[in-house]
XYZ file of C-alpha atoms in Angstrom:
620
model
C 31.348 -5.360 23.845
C 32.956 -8.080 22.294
C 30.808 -11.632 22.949
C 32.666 -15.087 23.431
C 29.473 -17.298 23.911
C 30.048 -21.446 23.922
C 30.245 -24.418 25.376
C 31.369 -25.142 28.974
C 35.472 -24.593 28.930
C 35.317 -21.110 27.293
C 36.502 -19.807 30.484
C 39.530 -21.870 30.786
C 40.486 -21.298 27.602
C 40.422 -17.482 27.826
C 42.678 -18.319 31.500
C 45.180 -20.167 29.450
C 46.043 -17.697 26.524
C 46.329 -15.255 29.550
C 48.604 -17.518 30.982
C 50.653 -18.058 27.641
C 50.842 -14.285 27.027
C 54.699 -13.059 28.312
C 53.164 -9.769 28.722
C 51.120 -8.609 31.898
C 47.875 -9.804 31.549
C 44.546 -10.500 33.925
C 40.676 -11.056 33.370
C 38.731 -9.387 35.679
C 34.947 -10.166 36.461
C 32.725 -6.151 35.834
C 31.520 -4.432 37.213
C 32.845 -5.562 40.708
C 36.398 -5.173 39.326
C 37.821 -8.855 40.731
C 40.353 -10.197 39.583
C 39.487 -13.833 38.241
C 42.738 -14.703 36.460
C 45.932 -13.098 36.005
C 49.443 -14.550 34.431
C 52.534 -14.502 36.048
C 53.953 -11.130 34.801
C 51.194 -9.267 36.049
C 51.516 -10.859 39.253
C 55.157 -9.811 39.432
C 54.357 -6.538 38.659
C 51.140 -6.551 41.436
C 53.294 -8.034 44.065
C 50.911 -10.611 44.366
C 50.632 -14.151 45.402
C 48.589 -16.511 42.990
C 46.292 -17.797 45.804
C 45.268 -14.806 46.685
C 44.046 -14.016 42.600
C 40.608 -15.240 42.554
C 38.439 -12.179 44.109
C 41.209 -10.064 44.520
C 40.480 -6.374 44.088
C 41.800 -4.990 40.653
C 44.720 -1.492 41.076
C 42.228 1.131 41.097
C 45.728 2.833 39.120
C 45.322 0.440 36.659
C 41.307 0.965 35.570
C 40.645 2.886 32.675
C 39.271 6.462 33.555
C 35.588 6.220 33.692
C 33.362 9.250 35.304
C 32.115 6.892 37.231
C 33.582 4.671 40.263
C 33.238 1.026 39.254
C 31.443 1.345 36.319
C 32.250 -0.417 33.306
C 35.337 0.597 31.005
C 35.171 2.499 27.786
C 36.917 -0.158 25.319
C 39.568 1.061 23.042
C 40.660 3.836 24.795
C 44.449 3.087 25.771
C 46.377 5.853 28.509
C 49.482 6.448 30.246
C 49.755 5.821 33.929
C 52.089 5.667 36.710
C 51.883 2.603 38.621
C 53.944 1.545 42.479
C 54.881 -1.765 41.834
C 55.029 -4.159 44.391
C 58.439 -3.955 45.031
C 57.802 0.088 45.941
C 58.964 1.102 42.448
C 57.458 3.433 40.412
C 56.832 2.843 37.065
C 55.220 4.164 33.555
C 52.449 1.640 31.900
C 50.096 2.162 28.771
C 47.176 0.459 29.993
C 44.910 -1.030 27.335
C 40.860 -2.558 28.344
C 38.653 -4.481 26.067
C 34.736 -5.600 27.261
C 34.047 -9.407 26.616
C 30.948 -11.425 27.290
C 32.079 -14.280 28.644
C 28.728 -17.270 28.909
C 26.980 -14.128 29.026
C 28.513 -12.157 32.224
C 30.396 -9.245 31.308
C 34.195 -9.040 31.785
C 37.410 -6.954 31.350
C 40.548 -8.221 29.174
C 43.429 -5.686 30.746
C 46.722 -5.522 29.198
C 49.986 -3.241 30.646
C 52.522 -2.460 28.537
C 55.146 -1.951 30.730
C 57.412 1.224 30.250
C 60.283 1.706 32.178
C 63.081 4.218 30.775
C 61.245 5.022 27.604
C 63.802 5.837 25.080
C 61.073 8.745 23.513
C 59.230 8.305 20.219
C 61.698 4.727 19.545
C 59.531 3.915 22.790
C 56.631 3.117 20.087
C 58.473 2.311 17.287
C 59.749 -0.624 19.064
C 57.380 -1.945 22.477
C 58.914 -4.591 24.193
C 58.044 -8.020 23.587
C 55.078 -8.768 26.060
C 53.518 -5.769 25.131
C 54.231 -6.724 21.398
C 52.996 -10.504 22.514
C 49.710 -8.944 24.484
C 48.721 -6.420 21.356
C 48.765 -9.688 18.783
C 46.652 -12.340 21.135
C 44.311 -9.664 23.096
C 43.436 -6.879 21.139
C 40.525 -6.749 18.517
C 41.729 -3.759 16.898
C 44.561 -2.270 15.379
C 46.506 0.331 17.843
C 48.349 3.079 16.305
C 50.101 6.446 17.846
C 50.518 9.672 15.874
C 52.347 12.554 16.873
C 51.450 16.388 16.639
C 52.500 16.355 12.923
C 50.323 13.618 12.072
C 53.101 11.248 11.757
C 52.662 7.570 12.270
C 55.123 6.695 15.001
C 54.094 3.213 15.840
C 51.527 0.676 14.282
C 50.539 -2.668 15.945
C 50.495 -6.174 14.042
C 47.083 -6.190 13.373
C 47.516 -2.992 11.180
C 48.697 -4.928 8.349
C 45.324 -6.685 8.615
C 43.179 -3.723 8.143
C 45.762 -1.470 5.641
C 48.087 -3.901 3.997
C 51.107 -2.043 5.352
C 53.442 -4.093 7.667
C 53.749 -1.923 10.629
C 57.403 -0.796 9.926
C 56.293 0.935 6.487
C 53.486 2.436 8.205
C 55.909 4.174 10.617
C 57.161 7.976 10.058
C 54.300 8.231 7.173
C 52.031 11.395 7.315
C 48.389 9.736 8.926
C 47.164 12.091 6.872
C 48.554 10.747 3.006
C 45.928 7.228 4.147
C 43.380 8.927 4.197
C 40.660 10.114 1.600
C 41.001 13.783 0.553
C 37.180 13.814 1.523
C 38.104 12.844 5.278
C 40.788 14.957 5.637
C 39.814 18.215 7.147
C 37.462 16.252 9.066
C 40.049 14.352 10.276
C 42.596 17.101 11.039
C 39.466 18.843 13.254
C 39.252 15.650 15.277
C 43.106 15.606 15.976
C 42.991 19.107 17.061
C 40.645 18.644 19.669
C 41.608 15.912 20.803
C 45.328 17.219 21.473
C 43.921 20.543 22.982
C 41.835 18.479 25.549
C 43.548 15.504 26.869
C 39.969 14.448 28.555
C 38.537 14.419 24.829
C 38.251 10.787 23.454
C 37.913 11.349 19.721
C 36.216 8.963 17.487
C 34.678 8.533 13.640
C 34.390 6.613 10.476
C 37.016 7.695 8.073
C 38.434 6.047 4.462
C 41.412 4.749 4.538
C 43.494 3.624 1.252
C 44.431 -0.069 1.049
C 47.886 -1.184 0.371
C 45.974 -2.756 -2.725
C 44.724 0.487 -3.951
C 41.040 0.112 -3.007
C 39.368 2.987 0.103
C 38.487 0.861 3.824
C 35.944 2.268 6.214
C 37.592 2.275 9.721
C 36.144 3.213 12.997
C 38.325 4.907 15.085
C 38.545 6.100 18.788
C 41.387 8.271 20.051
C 42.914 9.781 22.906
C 45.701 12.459 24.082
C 48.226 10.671 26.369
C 51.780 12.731 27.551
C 54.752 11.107 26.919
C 57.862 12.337 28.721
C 60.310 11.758 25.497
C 57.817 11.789 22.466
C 55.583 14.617 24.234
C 52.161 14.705 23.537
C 50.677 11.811 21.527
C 47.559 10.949 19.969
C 46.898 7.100 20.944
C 44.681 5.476 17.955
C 42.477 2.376 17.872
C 40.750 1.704 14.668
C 38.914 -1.169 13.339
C 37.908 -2.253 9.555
C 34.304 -1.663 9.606
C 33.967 -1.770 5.355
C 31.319 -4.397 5.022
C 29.099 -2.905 8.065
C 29.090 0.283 5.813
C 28.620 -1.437 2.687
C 25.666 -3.528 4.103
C 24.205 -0.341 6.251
C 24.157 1.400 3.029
C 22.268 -1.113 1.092
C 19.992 -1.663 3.985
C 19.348 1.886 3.496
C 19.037 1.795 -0.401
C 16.786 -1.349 0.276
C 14.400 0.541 2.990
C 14.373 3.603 0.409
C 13.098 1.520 -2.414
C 10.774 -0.420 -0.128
C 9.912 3.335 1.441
C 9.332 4.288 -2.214
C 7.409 1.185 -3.283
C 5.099 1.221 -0.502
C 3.980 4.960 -0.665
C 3.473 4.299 -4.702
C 1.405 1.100 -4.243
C -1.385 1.606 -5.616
C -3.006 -0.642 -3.464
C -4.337 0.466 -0.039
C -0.772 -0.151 2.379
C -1.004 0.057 6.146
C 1.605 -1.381 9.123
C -0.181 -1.913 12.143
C 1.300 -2.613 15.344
C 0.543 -6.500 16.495
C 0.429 -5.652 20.522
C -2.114 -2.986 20.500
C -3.668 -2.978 16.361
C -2.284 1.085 16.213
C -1.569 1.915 12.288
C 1.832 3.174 12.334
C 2.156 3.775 9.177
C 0.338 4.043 5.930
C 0.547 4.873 2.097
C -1.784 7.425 0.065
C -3.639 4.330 -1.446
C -4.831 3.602 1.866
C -5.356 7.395 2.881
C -7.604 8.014 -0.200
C -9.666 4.753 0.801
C -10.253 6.124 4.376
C -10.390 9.806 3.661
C -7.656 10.601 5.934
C -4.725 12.986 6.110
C -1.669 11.115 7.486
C -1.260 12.767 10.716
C -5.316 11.796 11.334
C -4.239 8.024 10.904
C -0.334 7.369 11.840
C 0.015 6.339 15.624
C -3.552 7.507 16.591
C -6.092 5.140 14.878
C -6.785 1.497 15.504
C -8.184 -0.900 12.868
C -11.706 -0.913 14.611
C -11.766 2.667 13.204
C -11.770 1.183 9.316
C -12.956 -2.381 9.780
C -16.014 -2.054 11.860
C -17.177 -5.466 12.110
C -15.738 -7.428 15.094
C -16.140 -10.747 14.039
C -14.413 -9.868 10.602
C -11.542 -8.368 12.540
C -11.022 -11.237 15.101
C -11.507 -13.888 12.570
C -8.929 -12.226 10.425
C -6.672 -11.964 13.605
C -6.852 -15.678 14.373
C -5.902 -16.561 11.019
C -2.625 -14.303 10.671
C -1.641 -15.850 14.050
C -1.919 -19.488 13.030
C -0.659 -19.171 9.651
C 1.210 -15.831 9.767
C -0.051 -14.762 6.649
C -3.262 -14.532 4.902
C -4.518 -14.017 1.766
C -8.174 -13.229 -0.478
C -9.584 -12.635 3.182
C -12.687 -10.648 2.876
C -13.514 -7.778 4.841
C -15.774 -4.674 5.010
C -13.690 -1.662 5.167
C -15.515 1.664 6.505
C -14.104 5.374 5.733
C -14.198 8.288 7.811
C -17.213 9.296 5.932
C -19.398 6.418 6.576
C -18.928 5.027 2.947
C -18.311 1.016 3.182
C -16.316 -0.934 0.661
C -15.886 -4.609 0.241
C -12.222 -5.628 0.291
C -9.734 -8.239 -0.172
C -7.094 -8.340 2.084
C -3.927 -9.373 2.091
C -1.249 -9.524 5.448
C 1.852 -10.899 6.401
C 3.541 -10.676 10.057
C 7.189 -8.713 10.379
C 9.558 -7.518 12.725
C 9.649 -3.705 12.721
C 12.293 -2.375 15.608
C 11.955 -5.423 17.385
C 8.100 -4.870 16.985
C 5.710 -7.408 15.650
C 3.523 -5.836 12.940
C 1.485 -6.227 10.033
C 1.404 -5.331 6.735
C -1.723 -5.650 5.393
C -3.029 -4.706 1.928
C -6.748 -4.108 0.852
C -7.706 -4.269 -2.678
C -11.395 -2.299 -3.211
C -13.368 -5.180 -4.894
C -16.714 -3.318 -4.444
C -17.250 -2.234 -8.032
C -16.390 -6.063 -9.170
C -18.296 -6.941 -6.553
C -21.116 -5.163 -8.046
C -20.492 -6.426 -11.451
C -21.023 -9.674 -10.851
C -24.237 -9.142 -9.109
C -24.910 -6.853 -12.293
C -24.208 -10.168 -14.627
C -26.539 -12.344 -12.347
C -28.795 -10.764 -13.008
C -28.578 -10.145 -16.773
C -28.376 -14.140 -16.508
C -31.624 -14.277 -14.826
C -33.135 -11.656 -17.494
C -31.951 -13.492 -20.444
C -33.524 -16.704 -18.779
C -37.027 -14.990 -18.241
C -36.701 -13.522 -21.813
C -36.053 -17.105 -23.345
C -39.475 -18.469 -21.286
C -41.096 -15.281 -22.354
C -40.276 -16.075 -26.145
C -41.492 -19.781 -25.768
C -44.611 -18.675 -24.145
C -45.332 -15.879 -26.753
C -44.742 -18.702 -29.214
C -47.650 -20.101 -27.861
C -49.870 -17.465 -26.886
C -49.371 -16.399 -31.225
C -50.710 -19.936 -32.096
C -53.842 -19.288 -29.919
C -54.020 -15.738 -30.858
C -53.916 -16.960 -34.577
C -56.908 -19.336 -33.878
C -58.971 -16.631 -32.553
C -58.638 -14.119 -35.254
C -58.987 -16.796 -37.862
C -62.135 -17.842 -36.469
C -63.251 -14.330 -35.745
C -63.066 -13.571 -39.414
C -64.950 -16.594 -40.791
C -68.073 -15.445 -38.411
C -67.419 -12.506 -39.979
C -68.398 -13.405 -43.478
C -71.779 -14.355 -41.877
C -74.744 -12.405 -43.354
C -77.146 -13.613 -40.839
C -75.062 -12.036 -37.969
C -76.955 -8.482 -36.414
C -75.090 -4.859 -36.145
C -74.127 -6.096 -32.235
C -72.742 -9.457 -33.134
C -70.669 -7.899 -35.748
C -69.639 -5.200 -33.600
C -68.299 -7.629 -31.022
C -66.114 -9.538 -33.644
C -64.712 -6.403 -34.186
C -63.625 -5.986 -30.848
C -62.357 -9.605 -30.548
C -60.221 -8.957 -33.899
C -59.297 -5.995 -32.212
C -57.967 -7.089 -28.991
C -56.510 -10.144 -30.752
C -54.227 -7.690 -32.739
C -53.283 -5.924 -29.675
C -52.100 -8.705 -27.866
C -50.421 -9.824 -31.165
C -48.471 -6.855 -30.789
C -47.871 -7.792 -26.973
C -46.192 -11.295 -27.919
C -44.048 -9.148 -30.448
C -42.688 -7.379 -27.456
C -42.436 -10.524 -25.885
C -40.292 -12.227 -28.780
C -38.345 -9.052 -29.091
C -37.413 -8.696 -25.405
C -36.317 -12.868 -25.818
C -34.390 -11.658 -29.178
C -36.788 -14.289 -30.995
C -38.193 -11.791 -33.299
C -36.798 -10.041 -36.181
C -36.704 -6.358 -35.935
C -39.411 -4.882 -38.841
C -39.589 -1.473 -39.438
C -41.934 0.172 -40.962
C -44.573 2.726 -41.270
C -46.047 4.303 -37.937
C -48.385 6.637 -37.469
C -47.480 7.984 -34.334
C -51.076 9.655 -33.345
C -52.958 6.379 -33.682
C -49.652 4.530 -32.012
C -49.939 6.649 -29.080
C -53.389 7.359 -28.627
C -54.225 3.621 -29.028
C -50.984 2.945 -26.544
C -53.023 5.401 -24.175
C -55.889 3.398 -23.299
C -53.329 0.095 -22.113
C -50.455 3.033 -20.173
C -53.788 4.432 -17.873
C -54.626 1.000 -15.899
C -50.926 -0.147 -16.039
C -49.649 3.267 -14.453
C -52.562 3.242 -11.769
C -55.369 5.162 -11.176
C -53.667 7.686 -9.111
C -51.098 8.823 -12.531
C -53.276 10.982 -14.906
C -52.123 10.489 -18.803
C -52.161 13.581 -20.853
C -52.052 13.769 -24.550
C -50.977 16.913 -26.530
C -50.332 15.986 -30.165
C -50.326 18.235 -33.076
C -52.737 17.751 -35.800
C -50.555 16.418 -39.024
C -48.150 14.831 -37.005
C -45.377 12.765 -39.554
C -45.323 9.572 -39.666
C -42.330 7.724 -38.423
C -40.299 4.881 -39.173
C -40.305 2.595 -36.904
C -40.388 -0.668 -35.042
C -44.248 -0.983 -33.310
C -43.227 -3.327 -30.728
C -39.921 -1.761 -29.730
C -41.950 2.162 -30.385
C -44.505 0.462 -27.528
C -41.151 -0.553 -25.537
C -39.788 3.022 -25.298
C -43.053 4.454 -24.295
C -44.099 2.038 -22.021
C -40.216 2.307 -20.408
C -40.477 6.055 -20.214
C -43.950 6.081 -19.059
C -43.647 3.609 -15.868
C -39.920 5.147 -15.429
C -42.049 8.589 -14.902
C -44.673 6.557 -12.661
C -41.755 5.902 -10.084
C -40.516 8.657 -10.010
C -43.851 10.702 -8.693
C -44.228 7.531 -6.383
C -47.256 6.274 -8.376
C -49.248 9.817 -7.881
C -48.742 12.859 -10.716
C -48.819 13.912 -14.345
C -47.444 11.882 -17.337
C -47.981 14.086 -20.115
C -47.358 13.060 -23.690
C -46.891 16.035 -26.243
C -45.588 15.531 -30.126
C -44.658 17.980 -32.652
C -42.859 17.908 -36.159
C -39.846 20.064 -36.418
C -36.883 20.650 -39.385
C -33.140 20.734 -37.691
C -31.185 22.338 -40.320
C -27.679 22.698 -38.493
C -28.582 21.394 -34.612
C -26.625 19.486 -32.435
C -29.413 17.852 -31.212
C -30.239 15.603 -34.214
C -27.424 13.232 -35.902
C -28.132 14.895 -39.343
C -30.734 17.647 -40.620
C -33.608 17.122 -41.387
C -37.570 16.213 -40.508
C -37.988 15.179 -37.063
C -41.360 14.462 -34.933
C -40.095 15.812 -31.638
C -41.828 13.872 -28.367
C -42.033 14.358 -24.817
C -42.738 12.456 -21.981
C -43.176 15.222 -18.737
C -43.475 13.867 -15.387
C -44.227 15.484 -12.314
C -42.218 13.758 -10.328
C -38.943 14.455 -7.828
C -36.682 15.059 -10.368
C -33.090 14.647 -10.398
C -29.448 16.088 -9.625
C -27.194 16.702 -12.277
C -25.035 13.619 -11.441
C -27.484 11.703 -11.800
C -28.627 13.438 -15.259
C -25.525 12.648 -16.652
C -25.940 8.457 -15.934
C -29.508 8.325 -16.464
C -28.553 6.321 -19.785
C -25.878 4.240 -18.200
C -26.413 0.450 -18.317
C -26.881 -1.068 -14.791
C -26.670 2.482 -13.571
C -30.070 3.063 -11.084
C -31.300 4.989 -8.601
C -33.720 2.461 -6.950
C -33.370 0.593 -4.002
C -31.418 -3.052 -4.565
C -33.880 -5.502 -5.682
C -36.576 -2.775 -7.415
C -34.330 -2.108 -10.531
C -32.203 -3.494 -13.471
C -30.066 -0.282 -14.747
C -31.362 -1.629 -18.322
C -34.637 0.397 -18.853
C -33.690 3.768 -19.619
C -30.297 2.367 -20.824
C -32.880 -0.227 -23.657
C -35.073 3.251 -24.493
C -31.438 5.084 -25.659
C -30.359 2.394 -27.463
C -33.645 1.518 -29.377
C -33.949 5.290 -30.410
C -30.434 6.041 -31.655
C -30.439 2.498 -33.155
C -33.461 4.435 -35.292
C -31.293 7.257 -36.402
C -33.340 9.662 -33.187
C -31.782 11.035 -30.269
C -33.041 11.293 -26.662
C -32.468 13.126 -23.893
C -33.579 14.329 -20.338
C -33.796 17.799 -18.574
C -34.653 18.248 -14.670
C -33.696 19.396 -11.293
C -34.730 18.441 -8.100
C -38.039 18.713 -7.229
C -38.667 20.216 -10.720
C -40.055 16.556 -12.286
C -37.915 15.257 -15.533
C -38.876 15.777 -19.758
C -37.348 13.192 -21.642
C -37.174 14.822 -25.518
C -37.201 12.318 -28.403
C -36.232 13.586 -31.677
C -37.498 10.750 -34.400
C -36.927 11.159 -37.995
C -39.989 11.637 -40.217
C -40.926 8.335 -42.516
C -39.453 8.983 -45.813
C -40.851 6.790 -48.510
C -38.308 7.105 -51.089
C -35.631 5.751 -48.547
C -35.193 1.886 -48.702
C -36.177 -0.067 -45.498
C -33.681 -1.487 -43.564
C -33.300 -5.373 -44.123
C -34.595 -6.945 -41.223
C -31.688 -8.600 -38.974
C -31.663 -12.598 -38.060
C -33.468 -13.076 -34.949
């Protein structure tokens, strides 16, 4: 239905090209069927007096056919009558209706071509001059009437709008030569039926060629009418409907791509519905995230199914609302299995179908998330390793003091067997806790890494007597060490590091009750992937009895920041410091265990070899 919306006067203005038009002519009000204006040739033909026009009931003769009494015309869909003048004569009309909005109430624009003695197919060729008149001012498409050959036997004006033909070269052409050889069977199967039913109102889209060479999209609608001299005629109105084409076709190409871009996104994509929050749509980003097969999510789930936290979702809400858009909004995201992620999200308000929605995107930030947490905390570590170097500074100084003094009492002959024994035990302890601020220095990367000669049965066995009270009373220590066992090169403090690491690392895991045991043997690896190069190796363990571990978490155990302990009880760096200290010595470590089965951790540490240089000590 065509719409004339505007300012008052429309009305009158549509009344006075009705009243300019020399053919007959009337606007009638739908879907009453009243006449509300009508020029004087129509009122001739009526038999009607212009005061009795407004309200007056429009020929039921004249309406176009409709299956319904009173309802509202089909437009372009011209036919044949017979019509009893007022004068009593009977006459033939082609009767023509177009729908118009007029300030928004519907209305019919009715043209009659009048046809009295119709001199057959020259009828067409050449209408008479109101009907010529009415065609040109009223109708919105072009009219055109094809006999059972296909030939063209009239064309309106406005054809040479839409083709580029004036109508009298269009005339006694083959319809069929316009048209694209694509469209042309289709075509010819829409002419047959309609001319085998004259009830059948045929219509389609076909290409027709330009006068300027290039193919036009017109919509057309056509009907059988019966014509006493030109017989049987097909009655054709068609409209240029390129650019609607054109633009539904890149609308189409456009949703495609945006189909295409949104299912490939490989961010988490949903469109939820604004009125009730049901996801009516979603991409396999998104799907993943939740752990959801499309038809589990699409029109049945709500967002309170995947962001569970009310205030999140309403404050979100609020903000798209006010702003229509948000972005960086924070939100916990929960999927089907319980798992919870922290997300960004992004969303933007749309009209889908005359539907407002949202598209919202979540980006997974949990494992950056957890980085930076991670890199907090390696801050706070390398702070507490700087004040740990500054205090073992300080604790050396005294430390140096006491041994110093310990050995000039030492050179005193007058001191007993006891006395001397007790400044052995001072020199003794004072060497230990030297070793203790080397750790210290170490762990604040103050002190130079030495390595040197170890024996690693006098390492470990004096290591021993500090492990017992640190690991607890309820943790047993076990030592099995073979006799002869190689020295090693080595580090002391970072040596102490490992087994102190491993040792406390086996503590948790039997929740401070069990076995640590401690066993050391020497081995030769000729060929062995277990050793970075043959060779002598003193082989140690460290068995807990502990709860063990699965095999995904066998294969992290070395990971930095990777633990198993609750937030707050672990770094990630112990195990991940032991690895890198022993390969860093040429060794090789690694773990075996199953749940409930307790863990070994298996050093292999090559054998001291004198004749090999040491390594130069690296700047602190």
């Amino acid at each position: 239905m065509r719409s004339i919306p505007g300012p008052a006067g429309v009305l009158e203005e549509v009344v006075r090209l009705i009243e300019l038009s020399p053919a007959p002519a009337a606007l009638v009000s739908l879907p009453a069927w009243q006449v509300r204006a009508a020029n004087e040739p129509l009122l001739a033909l009526l038999g009607l007096d212009r005061a009795a026009v407004p309200g007056a009931p429009f020929p039921r003769s004249l309406m176009p056919e409709s299956p319904v009494p009173g309802a509202a015309p089909t437009p372009r869909n011209p036919v044949a009558a017979r019509f009893q003048s007022g004068d009593g004569a009977e006459i033939e009309v082609l009767k023509t209706c177009n729908l118009v909005t007029i300030d928004g109430e519907p209305h019919a624009l009715v043209m009659v071509m009048q046809r009295a003695d119709p001199p057959g197919a020259a009828s067409f060729a050449n209408p008479d001059e109101g009907a010529r008149a009415l065609l040109s001012t009223l109708s919105f498409d072009a009219v055109g009437v094809v006999d059972v050959q296909g030939n063209i036997l009239y064309a309106s004006p406005s054809a040479e709008t839409i083709t580029g033909y004036p109508p009298e070269e269009l005339r006694n052409r083959s319809l069929l030569e316009l048209l694209h050889p694509d469209d042309r069977a289709l075509a010819l199967a829409s002419m047959g039926r309609a001319f085998t039913s004259s009830d059948q109102v045929e219509s389609g889209i076909f290409r027709f060629r330009h006068a300027l060479g290039e193919w036009r999209y017109c919509e057309t609608a056509g009907k059988a009418v019966h014509d006493d001299a030109a017989g049987t005629v097909l009655v054709i109105h068609y409209r240029d409907v390129t650019e609607s084409v054109r633009n539904r076709a890149e609308m189409e190409a456009l949703t495609e791509r945006f189909s295409r871009i949104f299912e490939l996104s490989p961010l988490a994509t949903a469109l939820i519905r604004d009125s009730d929050g049901i996801l009516t749509e979603a991409n396999a980003a998104f799907l993943a995230l939740c752990g959801c097969e499309r038809d589990e999510v699409v029109a049945k789930l709500t967002t309170e199914a995947f962001w569970p936290i009310e205030e999140e979702r309403r404050a979100i809400g609020q903000a798209i609302r006010a702003e229509g858009q948000v972005h960086d909004f924070p939100l916990r995201f929960r999927s089907r299995t319980g798992r919870e992620y922290d997300t960004l999200n992004f969303a933007e308000t749309m009209l889908v179908n005359g539907e407002t929605c949202v598209l919202g995107i979540a980006v997974d930030v949990t494992d950056r998330n957890a980085l930076e947490q991670r890199l907090l905390q390696v801050e706070k570590l390398d702070a507490i390793a700087r004040l740990a170097a500054g205090v073992a500074h300080d604790f050396n100084n005294v430390l140096g003091v006491i041994k110093l003094e310990a050995g000039v009492l030492g050179r005193n002959s007058s001191l007993d067997a006891e006395a001397r024994e007790g400044l052995a035990e001072i020199v003794t302890a004072t060497d230990r806790a030297a070793r203790m601020t080397r750790q210290l220095l170490a762990f604040g990367r103050s002190q130079a890494v030495v390595q040197t000669r170890i024996d690693l049965r006098e390492a470990i066995a004096e290591l021993s007597s500090i492990l017992r009270p640190l690991l607890g009373h309820a943790v047993r220590v076990d030592l099995d060490l073979s006799e002869g066992l190689w020295p090693i090169r080595a580090d002391s403090a970072q040596l102490d590091q490992v087994l102190v690491n491993l040792a406390l690392n086996a503590r948790d895991a039997m929740q401070g009750k069990g076995v640590v045991t401690i066993r050391g043997r020497n081995e030769t690896f000729a060929n062995d992937c277990l050793v970075p190069r043959p060779g002598d190796y003193v082989v140690l363990t460290i068995t807990d009895t502990g709860s063990g571990m699965d095999e995904l978490t066998r294969t992290r155990i070395f990971e930095p920041f990777f633990t198993t302990k609750a937030p707050g009880k672990g770094t990630g760096l112990g195990l991940a410091t032991v690895h890198g200290i022993v390969v860093q010595h040429g060794g090789t470590i690694t773990v075996e265990s199953e749940p409930g089965a307790g863990a070994t951790f298996t050093i292999c540490w090559p054998r001291f070899d004198a004749a090999a240089p040491l390594p130069l000590a690296p700047h602190p």
